[in-house]
Amino acid sequence: MVLDAVNEMHRHVTADQIYTFIKEKYPSIGRGTVYRNLGILVEEGKVRKVEVPDGSDRFDFTLENHYHVECVKCGEIFDVDMDVISELEKKIKDTHGMKYISHDIFFKGICRNVRRKK
Ligand SMILES: [Zn+2]
Ligand SMILES: [Zn+2]
């Protein structure tokens, strides 16, 4: 049910938005149930958790690694249409003993919806 919601909503949604979405169809569902199942789906790799540097986590139906852009005006998260820079970790000069395993890039922008309103 939770997985369906993430796929159906087709956006980068917060846990709260997923809960509200499911609750419309299944009014008796509890917030804890939705959050718990969301956590399980992330652990199972069926939903991707996007950690937003200065906002709540978003949940993403696109599983392969990709970058995001956050609209600084409305807070909406969008996918960035570019290839992942797989050699980025190799550019680190002094690793300080850290083994780098992955990276995320978060761009900032102003989305079309906001710009159109002006
Ligand atoms: Zn926006
Ligand atoms: Zn995404």
mmCIF file of C-alpha atoms and ligand atoms in Angstrom:
data_model
loop_
_atom_site.group_PDB
_atom_site.id
_atom_site.type_symbol
_atom_site.label_atom_id
_atom_site.label_comp_id
_atom_site.label_asym_id
_atom_site.label_seq_id
_atom_site.Cartn_x
_atom_site.Cartn_y
_atom_site.Cartn_z
ATOM 1 C CA MET A 1 0.000 0.000 0.000
ATOM 2 C CA VAL A 2 2.825 2.363 0.955
ATOM 3 C CA LEU A 3 4.858 1.338 -2.081
ATOM 4 C CA ASP A 4 1.854 1.933 -4.333
ATOM 5 C CA ALA A 5 1.425 5.387 -2.864
ATOM 6 C CA VAL A 6 5.058 6.346 -3.534
ATOM 7 C CA ASN A 7 4.795 5.101 -7.113
ATOM 8 C CA GLU A 8 1.422 6.698 -7.684
ATOM 9 C CA MET A 9 2.325 10.100 -6.266
ATOM 10 C CA HIS A 10 5.261 10.163 -8.658
ATOM 11 C CA ARG A 11 7.089 12.951 -6.906
ATOM 12 C CA HIS A 12 9.617 13.380 -4.159
ATOM 13 C CA VAL A 13 7.248 13.235 -1.244
ATOM 14 C CA THR A 14 7.675 13.490 2.492
ATOM 15 C CA ALA A 15 6.541 10.721 4.825
ATOM 16 C CA ASP A 16 3.781 13.026 5.927
ATOM 17 C CA GLN A 17 2.497 13.527 2.383
ATOM 18 C CA ILE A 18 2.484 9.751 1.870
ATOM 19 C CA TYR A 19 0.525 9.320 5.073
ATOM 20 C CA THR A 20 -2.046 11.945 4.022
ATOM 21 C CA PHE A 21 -2.352 10.310 0.588
ATOM 22 C CA ILE A 22 -2.974 6.834 2.002
ATOM 23 C CA LYS A 23 -5.305 8.121 4.669
ATOM 24 C CA GLU A 24 -7.686 9.414 2.015
ATOM 25 C CA LYS A 25 -8.235 5.869 0.794
ATOM 26 C CA TYR A 26 -7.809 4.089 4.100
ATOM 27 C CA PRO A 27 -8.990 6.459 6.819
ATOM 28 C CA SER A 28 -8.267 4.015 9.615
ATOM 29 C CA ILE A 29 -4.541 3.694 8.915
ATOM 30 C CA GLY A 30 -2.194 5.020 11.565
ATOM 31 C CA ARG A 31 0.741 7.313 10.987
ATOM 32 C CA GLY A 32 3.070 4.871 12.754
ATOM 33 C CA THR A 33 2.115 2.063 10.378
ATOM 34 C CA VAL A 34 2.865 4.160 7.315
ATOM 35 C CA TYR A 35 6.180 5.424 8.690
ATOM 36 C CA ARG A 36 7.252 1.957 9.797
ATOM 37 C CA ASN A 37 6.475 0.391 6.431
ATOM 38 C CA LEU A 38 8.205 3.214 4.636
ATOM 39 C CA GLY A 39 11.312 2.461 6.677
ATOM 40 C CA ILE A 40 11.107 -1.207 5.721
ATOM 41 C CA LEU A 41 10.745 -0.369 2.019
ATOM 42 C CA VAL A 42 13.824 1.866 2.194
ATOM 43 C CA GLU A 43 15.798 -0.898 3.900
ATOM 44 C CA GLU A 44 14.669 -3.382 1.256
ATOM 45 C CA GLY A 45 15.769 -0.973 -1.463
ATOM 46 C CA LYS A 46 12.288 -0.627 -2.938
ATOM 47 C CA VAL A 47 12.036 3.055 -2.155
ATOM 48 C CA ARG A 48 14.899 5.499 -2.136
ATOM 49 C CA LYS A 49 15.253 7.901 0.731
ATOM 50 C CA VAL A 50 16.509 11.323 -0.295
ATOM 51 C CA GLU A 51 18.039 13.215 2.572
ATOM 52 C CA VAL A 52 17.426 16.892 2.028
ATOM 53 C CA PRO A 53 20.175 18.993 3.654
ATOM 54 C CA ASP A 54 17.809 21.519 5.211
ATOM 55 C CA GLY A 55 14.422 19.850 5.028
ATOM 56 C CA SER A 56 12.546 16.659 5.725
ATOM 57 C CA ASP A 57 13.545 13.434 4.009
ATOM 58 C CA ARG A 58 11.820 12.730 0.699
ATOM 59 C CA PHE A 59 10.911 9.392 -0.747
ATOM 60 C CA ASP A 60 11.671 8.593 -4.323
ATOM 61 C CA PHE A 61 10.464 5.879 -6.676
ATOM 62 C CA THR A 62 13.552 6.249 -8.900
ATOM 63 C CA LEU A 63 15.971 3.762 -7.421
ATOM 64 C CA GLU A 64 19.179 4.252 -9.370
ATOM 65 C CA ASN A 65 21.580 6.913 -8.165
ATOM 66 C CA HIS A 66 20.716 10.381 -9.450
ATOM 67 C CA TYR A 67 21.033 13.999 -8.432
ATOM 68 C CA HIS A 68 18.413 16.417 -7.224
ATOM 69 C CA VAL A 69 17.629 20.085 -7.361
ATOM 70 C CA GLU A 70 15.681 21.821 -4.649
ATOM 71 C CA CYS A 71 13.550 24.849 -5.393
ATOM 72 C CA VAL A 72 14.594 27.443 -2.841
ATOM 73 C CA LYS A 73 11.190 29.122 -3.110
ATOM 74 C CA CYS A 74 8.668 26.297 -2.794
ATOM 75 C CA GLY A 75 10.860 23.489 -1.450
ATOM 76 C CA GLU A 76 9.892 21.037 -4.178
ATOM 77 C CA ILE A 77 12.556 18.478 -5.150
ATOM 78 C CA PHE A 78 13.179 17.549 -8.774
ATOM 79 C CA ASP A 79 15.467 15.046 -10.475
ATOM 80 C CA VAL A 80 18.423 16.484 -12.364
ATOM 81 C CA ASP A 81 18.825 15.139 -15.879
ATOM 82 C CA MET A 82 22.537 14.320 -15.873
ATOM 83 C CA ASP A 83 24.740 11.272 -15.517
ATOM 84 C CA VAL A 84 26.130 10.468 -12.108
ATOM 85 C CA ILE A 85 29.829 11.440 -11.928
ATOM 86 C CA SER A 86 31.165 8.064 -10.941
ATOM 87 C CA GLU A 87 34.770 9.265 -10.648
ATOM 88 C CA LEU A 88 33.947 12.081 -8.237
ATOM 89 C CA GLU A 89 35.299 10.220 -5.212
ATOM 90 C CA LYS A 90 38.613 9.778 -7.052
ATOM 91 C CA LYS A 91 39.086 13.552 -7.082
ATOM 92 C CA ILE A 92 39.389 13.697 -3.302
ATOM 93 C CA LYS A 93 43.022 14.534 -2.591
ATOM 94 C CA ASP A 94 43.367 13.554 1.046
ATOM 95 C CA THR A 95 40.819 10.997 2.155
ATOM 96 C CA HIS A 96 41.904 11.255 5.809
ATOM 97 C CA GLY A 97 41.572 7.496 5.964
ATOM 98 C CA MET A 98 37.957 7.584 4.912
ATOM 99 C CA LYS A 99 36.739 5.041 2.396
ATOM 100 C CA TYR A 100 34.279 6.911 0.232
ATOM 101 C CA ILE A 101 31.391 4.818 -0.981
ATOM 102 C CA SER A 102 28.946 7.245 -2.532
ATOM 103 C CA HIS A 103 27.912 10.851 -2.836
ATOM 104 C CA ASP A 104 24.855 12.977 -3.350
ATOM 105 C CA ILE A 105 24.642 16.272 -5.131
ATOM 106 C CA PHE A 106 21.947 18.759 -4.316
ATOM 107 C CA PHE A 107 21.514 21.705 -6.608
ATOM 108 C CA LYS A 108 19.525 24.771 -5.663
ATOM 109 C CA GLY A 109 17.200 26.488 -8.075
ATOM 110 C CA ILE A 110 13.922 28.230 -8.653
ATOM 111 C CA CYS A 111 11.353 26.070 -10.355
ATOM 112 C CA ARG A 112 9.227 26.866 -13.348
ATOM 113 C CA ASN A 113 6.018 27.098 -11.334
ATOM 114 C CA VAL A 114 7.415 29.818 -9.103
ATOM 115 C CA ARG A 115 9.050 31.711 -11.979
ATOM 116 C CA ARG A 116 5.806 31.643 -13.965
ATOM 117 C CA LYS A 117 3.914 33.335 -11.130
ATOM 118 C CA LYS A 118 6.087 36.429 -11.355
HETATM 119 ZN ZN ZN B 1 9.344 25.904 -6.725
HETATM 120 ZN ZN ZN B 2 14.798 11.672 -7.438
#
